[in-house]
Short mmCIF file of C-alpha atoms in Angstrom, two decimals:
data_model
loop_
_atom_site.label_atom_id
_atom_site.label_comp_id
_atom_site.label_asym_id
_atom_site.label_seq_id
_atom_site.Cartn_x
_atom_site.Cartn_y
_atom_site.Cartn_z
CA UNK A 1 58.30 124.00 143.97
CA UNK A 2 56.60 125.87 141.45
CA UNK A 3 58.05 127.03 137.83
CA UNK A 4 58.34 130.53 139.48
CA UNK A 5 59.78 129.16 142.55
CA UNK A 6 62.51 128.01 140.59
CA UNK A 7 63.02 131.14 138.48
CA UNK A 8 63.15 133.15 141.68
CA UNK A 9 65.93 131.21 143.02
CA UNK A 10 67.98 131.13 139.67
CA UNK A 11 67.24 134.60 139.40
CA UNK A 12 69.25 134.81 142.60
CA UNK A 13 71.60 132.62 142.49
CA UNK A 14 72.69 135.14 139.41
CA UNK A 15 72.94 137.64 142.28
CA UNK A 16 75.33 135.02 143.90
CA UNK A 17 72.88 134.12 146.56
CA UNK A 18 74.66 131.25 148.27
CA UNK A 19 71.13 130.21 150.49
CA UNK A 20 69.50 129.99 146.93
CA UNK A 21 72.09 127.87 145.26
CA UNK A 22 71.82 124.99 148.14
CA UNK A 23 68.11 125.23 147.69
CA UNK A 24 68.52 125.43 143.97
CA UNK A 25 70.51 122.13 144.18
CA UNK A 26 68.69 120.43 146.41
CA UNK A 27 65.49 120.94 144.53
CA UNK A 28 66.58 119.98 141.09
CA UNK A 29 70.17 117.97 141.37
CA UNK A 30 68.30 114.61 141.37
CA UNK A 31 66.99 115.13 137.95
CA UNK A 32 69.79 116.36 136.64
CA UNK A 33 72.03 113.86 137.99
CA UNK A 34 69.04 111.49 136.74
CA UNK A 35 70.11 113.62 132.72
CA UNK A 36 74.15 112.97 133.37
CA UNK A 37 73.74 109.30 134.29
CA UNK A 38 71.78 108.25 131.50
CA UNK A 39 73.83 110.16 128.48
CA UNK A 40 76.85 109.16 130.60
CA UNK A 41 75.80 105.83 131.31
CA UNK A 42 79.00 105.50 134.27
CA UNK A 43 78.59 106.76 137.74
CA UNK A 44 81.80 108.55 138.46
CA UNK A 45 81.55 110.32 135.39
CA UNK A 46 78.08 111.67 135.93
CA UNK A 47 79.34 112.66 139.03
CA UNK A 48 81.96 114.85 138.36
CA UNK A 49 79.53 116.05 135.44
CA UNK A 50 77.14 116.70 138.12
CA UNK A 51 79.66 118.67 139.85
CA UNK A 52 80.64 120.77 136.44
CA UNK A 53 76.85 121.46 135.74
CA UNK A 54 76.23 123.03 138.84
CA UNK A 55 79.46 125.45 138.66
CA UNK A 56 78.18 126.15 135.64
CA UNK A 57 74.92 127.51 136.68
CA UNK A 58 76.27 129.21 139.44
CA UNK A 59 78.24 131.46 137.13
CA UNK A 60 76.00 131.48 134.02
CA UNK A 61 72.87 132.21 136.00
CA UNK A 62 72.04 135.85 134.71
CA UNK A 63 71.68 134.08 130.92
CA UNK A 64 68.83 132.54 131.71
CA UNK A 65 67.42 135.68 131.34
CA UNK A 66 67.66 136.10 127.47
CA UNK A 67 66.31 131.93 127.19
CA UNK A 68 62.33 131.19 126.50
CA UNK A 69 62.74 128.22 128.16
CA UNK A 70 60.99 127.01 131.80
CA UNK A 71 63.11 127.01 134.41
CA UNK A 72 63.87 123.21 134.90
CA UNK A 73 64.35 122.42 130.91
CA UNK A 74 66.92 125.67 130.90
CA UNK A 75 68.87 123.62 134.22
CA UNK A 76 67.93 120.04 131.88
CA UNK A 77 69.72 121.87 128.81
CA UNK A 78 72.67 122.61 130.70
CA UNK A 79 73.26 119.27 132.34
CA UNK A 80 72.24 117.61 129.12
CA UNK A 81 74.68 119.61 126.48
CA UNK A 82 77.60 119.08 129.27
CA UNK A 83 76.92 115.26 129.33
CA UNK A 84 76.97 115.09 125.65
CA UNK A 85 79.89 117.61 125.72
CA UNK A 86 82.22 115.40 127.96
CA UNK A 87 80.65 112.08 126.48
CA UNK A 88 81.96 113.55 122.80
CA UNK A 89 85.19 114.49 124.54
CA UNK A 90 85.76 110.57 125.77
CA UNK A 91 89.03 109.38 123.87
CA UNK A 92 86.97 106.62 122.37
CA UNK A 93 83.74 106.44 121.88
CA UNK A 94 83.03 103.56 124.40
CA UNK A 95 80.04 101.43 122.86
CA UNK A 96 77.00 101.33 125.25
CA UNK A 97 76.85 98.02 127.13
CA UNK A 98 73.29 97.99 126.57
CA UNK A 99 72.95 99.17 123.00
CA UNK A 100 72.24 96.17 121.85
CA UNK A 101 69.15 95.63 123.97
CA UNK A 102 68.32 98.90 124.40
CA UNK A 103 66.90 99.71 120.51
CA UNK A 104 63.57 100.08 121.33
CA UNK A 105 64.03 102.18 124.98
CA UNK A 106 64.45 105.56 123.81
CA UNK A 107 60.82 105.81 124.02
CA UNK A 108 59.35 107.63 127.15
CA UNK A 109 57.67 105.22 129.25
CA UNK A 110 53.93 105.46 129.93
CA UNK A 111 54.30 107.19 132.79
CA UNK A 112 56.08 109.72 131.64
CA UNK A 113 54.07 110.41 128.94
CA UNK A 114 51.11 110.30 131.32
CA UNK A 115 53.15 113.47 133.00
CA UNK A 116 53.80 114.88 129.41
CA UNK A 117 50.84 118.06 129.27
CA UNK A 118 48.99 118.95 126.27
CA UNK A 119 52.30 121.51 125.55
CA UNK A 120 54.04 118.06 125.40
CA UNK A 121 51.89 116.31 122.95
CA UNK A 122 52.77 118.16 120.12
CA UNK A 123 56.58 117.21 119.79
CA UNK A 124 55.41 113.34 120.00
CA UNK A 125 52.51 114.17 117.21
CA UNK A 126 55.23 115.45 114.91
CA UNK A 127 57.33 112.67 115.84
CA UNK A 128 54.97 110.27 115.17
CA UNK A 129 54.89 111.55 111.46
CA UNK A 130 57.95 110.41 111.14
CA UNK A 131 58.86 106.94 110.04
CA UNK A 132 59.38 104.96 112.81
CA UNK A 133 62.53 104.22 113.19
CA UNK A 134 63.73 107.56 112.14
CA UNK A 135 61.46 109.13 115.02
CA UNK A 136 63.66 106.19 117.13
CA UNK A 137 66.97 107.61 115.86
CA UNK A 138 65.80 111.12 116.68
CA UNK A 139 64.39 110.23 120.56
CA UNK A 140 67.85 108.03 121.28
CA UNK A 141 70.01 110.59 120.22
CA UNK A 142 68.48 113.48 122.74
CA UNK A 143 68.04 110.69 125.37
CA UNK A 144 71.32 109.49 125.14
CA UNK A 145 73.38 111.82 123.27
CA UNK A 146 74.07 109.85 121.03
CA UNK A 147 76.17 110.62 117.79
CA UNK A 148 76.03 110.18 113.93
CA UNK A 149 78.70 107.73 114.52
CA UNK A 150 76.75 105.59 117.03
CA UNK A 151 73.29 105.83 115.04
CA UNK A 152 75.32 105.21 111.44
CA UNK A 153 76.57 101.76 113.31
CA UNK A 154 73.29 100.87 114.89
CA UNK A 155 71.32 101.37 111.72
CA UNK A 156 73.95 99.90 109.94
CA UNK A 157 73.97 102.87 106.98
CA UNK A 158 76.88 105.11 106.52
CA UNK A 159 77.73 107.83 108.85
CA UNK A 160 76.40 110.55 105.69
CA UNK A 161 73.37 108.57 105.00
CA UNK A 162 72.63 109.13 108.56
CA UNK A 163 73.47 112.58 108.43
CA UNK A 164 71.22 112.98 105.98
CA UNK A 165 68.27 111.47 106.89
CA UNK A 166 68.24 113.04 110.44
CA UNK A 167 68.61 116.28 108.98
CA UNK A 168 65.22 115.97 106.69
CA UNK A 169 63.66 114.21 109.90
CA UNK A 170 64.66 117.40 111.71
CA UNK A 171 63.09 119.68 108.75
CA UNK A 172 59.84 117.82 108.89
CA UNK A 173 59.81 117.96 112.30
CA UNK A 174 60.07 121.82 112.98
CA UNK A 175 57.55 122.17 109.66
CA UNK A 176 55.13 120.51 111.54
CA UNK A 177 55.86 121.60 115.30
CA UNK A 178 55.48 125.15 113.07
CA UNK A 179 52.30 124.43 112.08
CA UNK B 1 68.08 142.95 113.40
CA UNK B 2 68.50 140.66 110.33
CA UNK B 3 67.31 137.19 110.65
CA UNK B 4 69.95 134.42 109.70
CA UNK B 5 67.36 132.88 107.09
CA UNK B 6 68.63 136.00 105.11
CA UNK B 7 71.87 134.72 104.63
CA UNK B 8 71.66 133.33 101.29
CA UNK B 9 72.66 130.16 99.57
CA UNK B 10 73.02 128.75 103.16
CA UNK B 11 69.44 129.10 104.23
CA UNK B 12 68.18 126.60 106.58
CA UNK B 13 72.25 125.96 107.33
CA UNK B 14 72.26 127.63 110.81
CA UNK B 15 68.44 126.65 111.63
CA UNK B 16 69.49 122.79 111.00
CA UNK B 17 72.93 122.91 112.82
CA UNK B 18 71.05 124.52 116.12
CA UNK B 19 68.56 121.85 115.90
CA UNK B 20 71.52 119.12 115.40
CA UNK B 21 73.00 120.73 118.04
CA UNK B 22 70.23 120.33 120.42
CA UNK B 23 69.67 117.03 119.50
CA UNK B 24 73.62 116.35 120.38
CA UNK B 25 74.55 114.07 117.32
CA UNK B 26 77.47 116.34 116.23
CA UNK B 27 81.07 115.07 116.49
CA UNK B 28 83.42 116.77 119.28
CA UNK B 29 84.53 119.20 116.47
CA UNK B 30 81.41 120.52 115.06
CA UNK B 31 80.23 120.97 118.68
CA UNK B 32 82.89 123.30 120.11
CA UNK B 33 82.60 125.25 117.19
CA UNK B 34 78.57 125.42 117.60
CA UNK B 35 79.72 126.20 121.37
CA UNK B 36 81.46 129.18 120.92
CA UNK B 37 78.91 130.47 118.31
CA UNK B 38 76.38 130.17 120.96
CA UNK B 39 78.83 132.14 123.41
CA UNK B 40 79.31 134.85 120.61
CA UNK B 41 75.95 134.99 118.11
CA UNK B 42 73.23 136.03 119.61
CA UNK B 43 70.91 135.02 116.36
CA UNK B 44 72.21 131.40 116.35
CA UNK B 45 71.74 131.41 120.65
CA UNK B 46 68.14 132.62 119.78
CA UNK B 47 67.98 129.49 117.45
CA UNK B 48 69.55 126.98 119.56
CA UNK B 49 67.39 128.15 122.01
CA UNK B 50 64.21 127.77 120.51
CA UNK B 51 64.74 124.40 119.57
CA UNK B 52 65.66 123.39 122.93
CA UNK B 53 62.45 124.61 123.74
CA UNK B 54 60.55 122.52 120.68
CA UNK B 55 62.31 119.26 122.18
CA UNK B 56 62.53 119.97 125.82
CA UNK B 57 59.12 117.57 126.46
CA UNK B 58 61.14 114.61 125.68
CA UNK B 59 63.33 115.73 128.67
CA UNK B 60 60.29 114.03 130.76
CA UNK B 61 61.77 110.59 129.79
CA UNK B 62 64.61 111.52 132.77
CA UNK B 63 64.17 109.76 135.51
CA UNK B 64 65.64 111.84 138.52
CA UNK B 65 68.42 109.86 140.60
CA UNK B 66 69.42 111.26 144.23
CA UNK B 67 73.56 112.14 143.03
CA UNK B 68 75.50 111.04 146.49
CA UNK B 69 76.02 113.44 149.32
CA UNK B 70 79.65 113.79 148.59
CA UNK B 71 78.69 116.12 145.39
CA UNK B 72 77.70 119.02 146.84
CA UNK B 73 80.64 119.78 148.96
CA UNK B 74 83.01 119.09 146.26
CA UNK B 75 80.90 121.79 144.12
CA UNK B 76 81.05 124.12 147.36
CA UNK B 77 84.67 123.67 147.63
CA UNK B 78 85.63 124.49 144.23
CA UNK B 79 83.64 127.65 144.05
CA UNK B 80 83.27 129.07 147.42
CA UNK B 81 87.12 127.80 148.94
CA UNK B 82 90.20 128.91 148.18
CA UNK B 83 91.82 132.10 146.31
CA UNK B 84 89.02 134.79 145.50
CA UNK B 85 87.53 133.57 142.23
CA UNK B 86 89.82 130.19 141.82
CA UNK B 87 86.46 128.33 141.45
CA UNK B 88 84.84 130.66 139.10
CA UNK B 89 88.05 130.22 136.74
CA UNK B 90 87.61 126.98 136.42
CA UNK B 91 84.13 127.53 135.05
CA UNK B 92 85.79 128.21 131.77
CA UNK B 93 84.09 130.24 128.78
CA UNK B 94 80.47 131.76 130.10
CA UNK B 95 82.56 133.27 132.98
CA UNK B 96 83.74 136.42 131.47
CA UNK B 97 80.32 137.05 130.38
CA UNK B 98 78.66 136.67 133.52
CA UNK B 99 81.48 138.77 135.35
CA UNK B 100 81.43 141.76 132.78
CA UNK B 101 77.56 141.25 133.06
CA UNK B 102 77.20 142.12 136.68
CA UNK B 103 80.13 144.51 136.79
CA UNK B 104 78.03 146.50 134.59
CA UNK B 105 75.49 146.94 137.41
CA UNK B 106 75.89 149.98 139.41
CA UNK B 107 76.36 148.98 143.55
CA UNK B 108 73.21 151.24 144.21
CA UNK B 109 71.08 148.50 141.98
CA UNK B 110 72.90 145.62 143.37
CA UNK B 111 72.26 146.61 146.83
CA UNK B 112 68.76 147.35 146.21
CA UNK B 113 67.96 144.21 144.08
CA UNK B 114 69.94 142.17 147.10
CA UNK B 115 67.18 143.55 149.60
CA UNK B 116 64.50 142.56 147.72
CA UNK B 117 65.80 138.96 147.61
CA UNK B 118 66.49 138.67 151.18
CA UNK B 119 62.95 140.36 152.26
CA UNK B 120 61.34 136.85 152.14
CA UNK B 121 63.75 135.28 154.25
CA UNK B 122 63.96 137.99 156.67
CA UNK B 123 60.60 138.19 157.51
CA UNK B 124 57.74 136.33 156.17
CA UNK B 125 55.66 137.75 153.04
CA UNK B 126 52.81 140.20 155.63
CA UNK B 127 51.94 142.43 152.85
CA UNK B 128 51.24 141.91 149.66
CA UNK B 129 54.01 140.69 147.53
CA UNK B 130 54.51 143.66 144.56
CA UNK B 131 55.06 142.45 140.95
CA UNK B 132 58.93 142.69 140.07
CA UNK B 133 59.90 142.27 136.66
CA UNK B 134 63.05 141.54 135.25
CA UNK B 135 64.51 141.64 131.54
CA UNK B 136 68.08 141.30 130.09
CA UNK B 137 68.00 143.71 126.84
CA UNK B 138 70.35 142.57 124.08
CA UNK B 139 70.34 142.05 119.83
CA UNK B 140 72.26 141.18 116.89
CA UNK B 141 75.13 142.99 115.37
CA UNK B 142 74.75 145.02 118.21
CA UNK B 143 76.64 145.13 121.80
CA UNK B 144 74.23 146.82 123.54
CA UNK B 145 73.31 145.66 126.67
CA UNK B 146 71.09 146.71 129.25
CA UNK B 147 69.87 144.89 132.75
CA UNK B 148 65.85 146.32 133.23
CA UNK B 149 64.07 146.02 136.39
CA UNK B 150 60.52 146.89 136.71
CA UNK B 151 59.23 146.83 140.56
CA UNK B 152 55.58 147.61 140.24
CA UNK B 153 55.89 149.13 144.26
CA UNK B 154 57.88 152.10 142.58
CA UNK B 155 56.31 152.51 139.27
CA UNK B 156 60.07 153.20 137.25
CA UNK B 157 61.84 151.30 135.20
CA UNK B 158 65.47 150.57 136.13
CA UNK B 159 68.24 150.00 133.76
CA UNK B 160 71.83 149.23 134.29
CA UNK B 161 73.96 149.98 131.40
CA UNK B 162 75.99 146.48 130.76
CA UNK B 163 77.79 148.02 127.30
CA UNK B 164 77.35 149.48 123.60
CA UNK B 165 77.43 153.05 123.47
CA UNK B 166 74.99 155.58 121.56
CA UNK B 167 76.22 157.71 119.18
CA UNK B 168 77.00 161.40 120.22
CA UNK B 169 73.87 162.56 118.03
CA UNK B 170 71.69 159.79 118.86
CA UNK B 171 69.57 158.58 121.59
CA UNK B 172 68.79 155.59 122.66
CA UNK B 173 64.70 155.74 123.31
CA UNK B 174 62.75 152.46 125.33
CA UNK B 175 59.63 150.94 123.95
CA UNK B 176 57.50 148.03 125.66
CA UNK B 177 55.64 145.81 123.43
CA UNK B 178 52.43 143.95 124.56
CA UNK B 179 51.36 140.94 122.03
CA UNK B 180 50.87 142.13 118.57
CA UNK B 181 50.21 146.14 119.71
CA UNK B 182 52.34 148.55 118.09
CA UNK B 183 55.36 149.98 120.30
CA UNK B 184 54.69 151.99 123.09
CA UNK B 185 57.38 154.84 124.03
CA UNK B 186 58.24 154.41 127.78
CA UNK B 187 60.78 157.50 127.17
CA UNK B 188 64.57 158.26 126.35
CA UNK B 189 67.03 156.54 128.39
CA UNK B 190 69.83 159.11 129.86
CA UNK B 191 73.14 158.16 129.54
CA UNK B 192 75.00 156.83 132.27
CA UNK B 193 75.77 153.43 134.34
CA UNK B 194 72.21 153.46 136.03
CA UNK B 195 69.06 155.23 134.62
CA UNK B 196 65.63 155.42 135.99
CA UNK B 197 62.39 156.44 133.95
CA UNK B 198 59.21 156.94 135.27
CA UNK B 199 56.50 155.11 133.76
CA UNK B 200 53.17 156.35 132.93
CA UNK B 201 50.20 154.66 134.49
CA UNK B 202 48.88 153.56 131.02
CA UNK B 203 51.86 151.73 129.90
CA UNK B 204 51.75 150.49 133.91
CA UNK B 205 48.75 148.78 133.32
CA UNK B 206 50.26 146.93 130.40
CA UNK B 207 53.60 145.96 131.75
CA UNK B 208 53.57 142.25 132.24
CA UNK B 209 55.33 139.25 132.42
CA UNK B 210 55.87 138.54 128.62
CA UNK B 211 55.79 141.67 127.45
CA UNK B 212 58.94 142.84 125.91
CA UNK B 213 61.25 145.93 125.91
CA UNK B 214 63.05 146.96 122.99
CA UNK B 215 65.88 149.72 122.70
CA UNK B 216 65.44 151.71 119.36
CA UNK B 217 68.35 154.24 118.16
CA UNK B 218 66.72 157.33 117.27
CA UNK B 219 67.34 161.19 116.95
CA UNK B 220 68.46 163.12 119.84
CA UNK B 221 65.03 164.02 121.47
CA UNK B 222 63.61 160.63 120.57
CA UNK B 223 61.33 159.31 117.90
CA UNK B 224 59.52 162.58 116.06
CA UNK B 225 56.44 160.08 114.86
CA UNK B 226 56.02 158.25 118.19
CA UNK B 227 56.97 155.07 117.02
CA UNK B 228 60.75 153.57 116.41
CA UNK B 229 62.57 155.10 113.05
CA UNK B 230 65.66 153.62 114.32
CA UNK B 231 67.03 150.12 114.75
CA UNK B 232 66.45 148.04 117.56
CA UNK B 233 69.18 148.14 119.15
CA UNK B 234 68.64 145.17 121.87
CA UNK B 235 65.36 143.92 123.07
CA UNK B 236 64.45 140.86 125.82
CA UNK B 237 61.36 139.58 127.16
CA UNK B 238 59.98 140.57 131.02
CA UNK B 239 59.76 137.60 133.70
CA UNK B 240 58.99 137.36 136.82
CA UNK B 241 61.46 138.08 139.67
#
């Protein structure tokens, strides 16, 4: 499925196009449910996330419309701020079993970088102007959703110290994706 | 339309919560509150938006996961079963929106825009597919909407009136815009739920994906200098349909 494929069918499924929703879903609900899991990090919760995200685009379709973004990061963003939504909305904020080891993941992997276009290099050449463990902070927390909270603890600074510092990472950032 | 830069002492405020925002550090607070400013501010939408875009290539990191088959007939059943609309309610905040949205459109536009989607499936593509366009028209401080549809087959310009009304001595004029070229008057839009305007076969030529169509307020008769004196009302990019 092409970009435009995809447009087309979100473009109906504002129309309430039932055929294009089940195609919709079936062509995209594995990344997506690939988005839930990992800033979920618990099955049954990405599931019923999962669920939520696509009721969501069914009636929120038509916006689309008004967004610059492609078609499959404007489904990603949805998926991705409902995850962090609900993962916010948890009672307490249950630590990551693998935080400990997982530091040094939020990296993408080779291969997908090796997917990552030309478009794509630009956001990990301004991140790489960062220092490197504030470009770290910045990649985990849109991974994972992860909060001030969670970063202040893992970098062991206080939660304004982190505020701080990812707000003049973010600053330098858009200065140089501006470029 | 006024940028939000131009709001004083707080410069940079709104361009570093979007970005915060899209980066999803903020505490629960701080993020329904950024929620319902993206429902209701178009300017600070604009900006979240844009910096999903910025970030969106580190999206690729996602692996995709097959969810289990049981997901999709749960999402089925709580839109599609039940009471008329008892799955749409639980959809929460965009649904008003999206409801008022396509109320807006007059049945003659919805029936004609639901023919063109089901033309593929009916029969398979034997001519030559025409360019459709599509643009959602909205802007700041402003609650003018309009829903434009550009099929290339027809040469016209569609609009469905969403909301916002014009003044009683003031039209509302329409103006494409093609990369840095100045406006281009496509005509005066006449009032009412559904309007049509034939388009010229200059301004034809130039209508493309990308370009965008902007809604200027001007005297009744339209612009006297042939380009906008009045504000932009609402403006959106064209995409394909």
């Amino acid at each position: 499925m092409t970009p435009q494929d995809i447009t087309k069918l979100i473009v109906r499924v504002s129309m309430k196009d039932r055929g294009a929703f089940d195609l919709l879903y079936r062509q995209t609900s594995a990344k997506l449910f690939g988005v839930c899991l990992r800033v979920l990090n618990d099955r049954a919760e990405a599931e019923e996330a999962l669920q939520e995200v696509f009721v969501k685009v069914w009636t929120k379709a038509d916006r689309f419309a008004v967004s610059e973004l492609s078609p499959i990061s404007w489904l990603v963003a949805i998926a991705r701020n409902h995850a962090i939504d609900r993962v916010r909305a948890r009672r307490q904020p249950v630590a990551h079993i693998d935080a400990a080891l997982d530091v040094a993941d939020p990296a993408p992997g080779p291969e997908a970088l090796a997917v990552a276009g030309s478009e794509n290099e630009r956001i990990y050449n301004c991140l790489d102007e960062l220092e490197q463990d504030r470009a770290a902070a910045v990649r985990g927390a849109y991974l994972k959703g992860e909060s001030y909270a969670e970063l202040a603890e893992r970098h062991s600074v206080p939660l304004n110290t982190m505020r701080t510092w990812l707000r003049r990472s973010l600053m330098k950032l858009k200065e140089c994706l501006e470029r | 339309m006024s940028l939000a830069e131009d709001n004083g002492p707080e410069r940079g405020g709104d361009e570093i919560l979007a970005a915060e925002y899209v980066v999803g550090v903020l505490p629960l607070d701080e993020r329904q509150a950024a929620n319902r400013r993206i429902e209701n501010e178009a300017a600070f939408a604009r900006l979240v938006d844009q910096w999903e875009v910025h970030l969106a290539p580190m999206a690729a990191a996602y692996q995709p996961v097959e969810p289990p088959e049981t997901v999709k007939p749960a999402i089925d059943r709580q839109l599609f079963s039940g009471p008329a609309g008892a799955g749409s309610a639980a959809a929460g905040g965009g649904l008003w929106a999206s409801l008022a949205f396509w109320r807006g459109l007059a049945a003659a536009a919805i029936a004609a825009f639901a023919v063109y989607a089901a033309i593929p499936f009916i029969n398979p593509p034997v001519q030559q597919p025409e360019m459709r366009l599509i643009a959602s028209l909205a802007g700041d401080g402003s609650d003018v909407k309009y829903l434009a549809m550009y099929d290339a087959a027809d040469s016209r310009v569609s609009l469905s009136h969403v909301s916002g009304e014009r003044a009683t001595d003031r039209d509302f004029e329409l103006w494409m815009i093609e990369g840095q070229n100045p406006p281009v008057s496509m005509g005066l839009i006449p009032a009412g739920a559904t309007a049509h305007i034939v388009i010229t076969p200059e301004i034809r030529e130039k209508l493309a994906s990308g370009a965008v169509l902007a809604i200027s307020l001007e005297p009744v008769g339209g612009s006297p200098t042939g380009q906008p004196t009045g504000p932009v009302v609402a403006a959106g990019d064209l995409k394909n349909l």
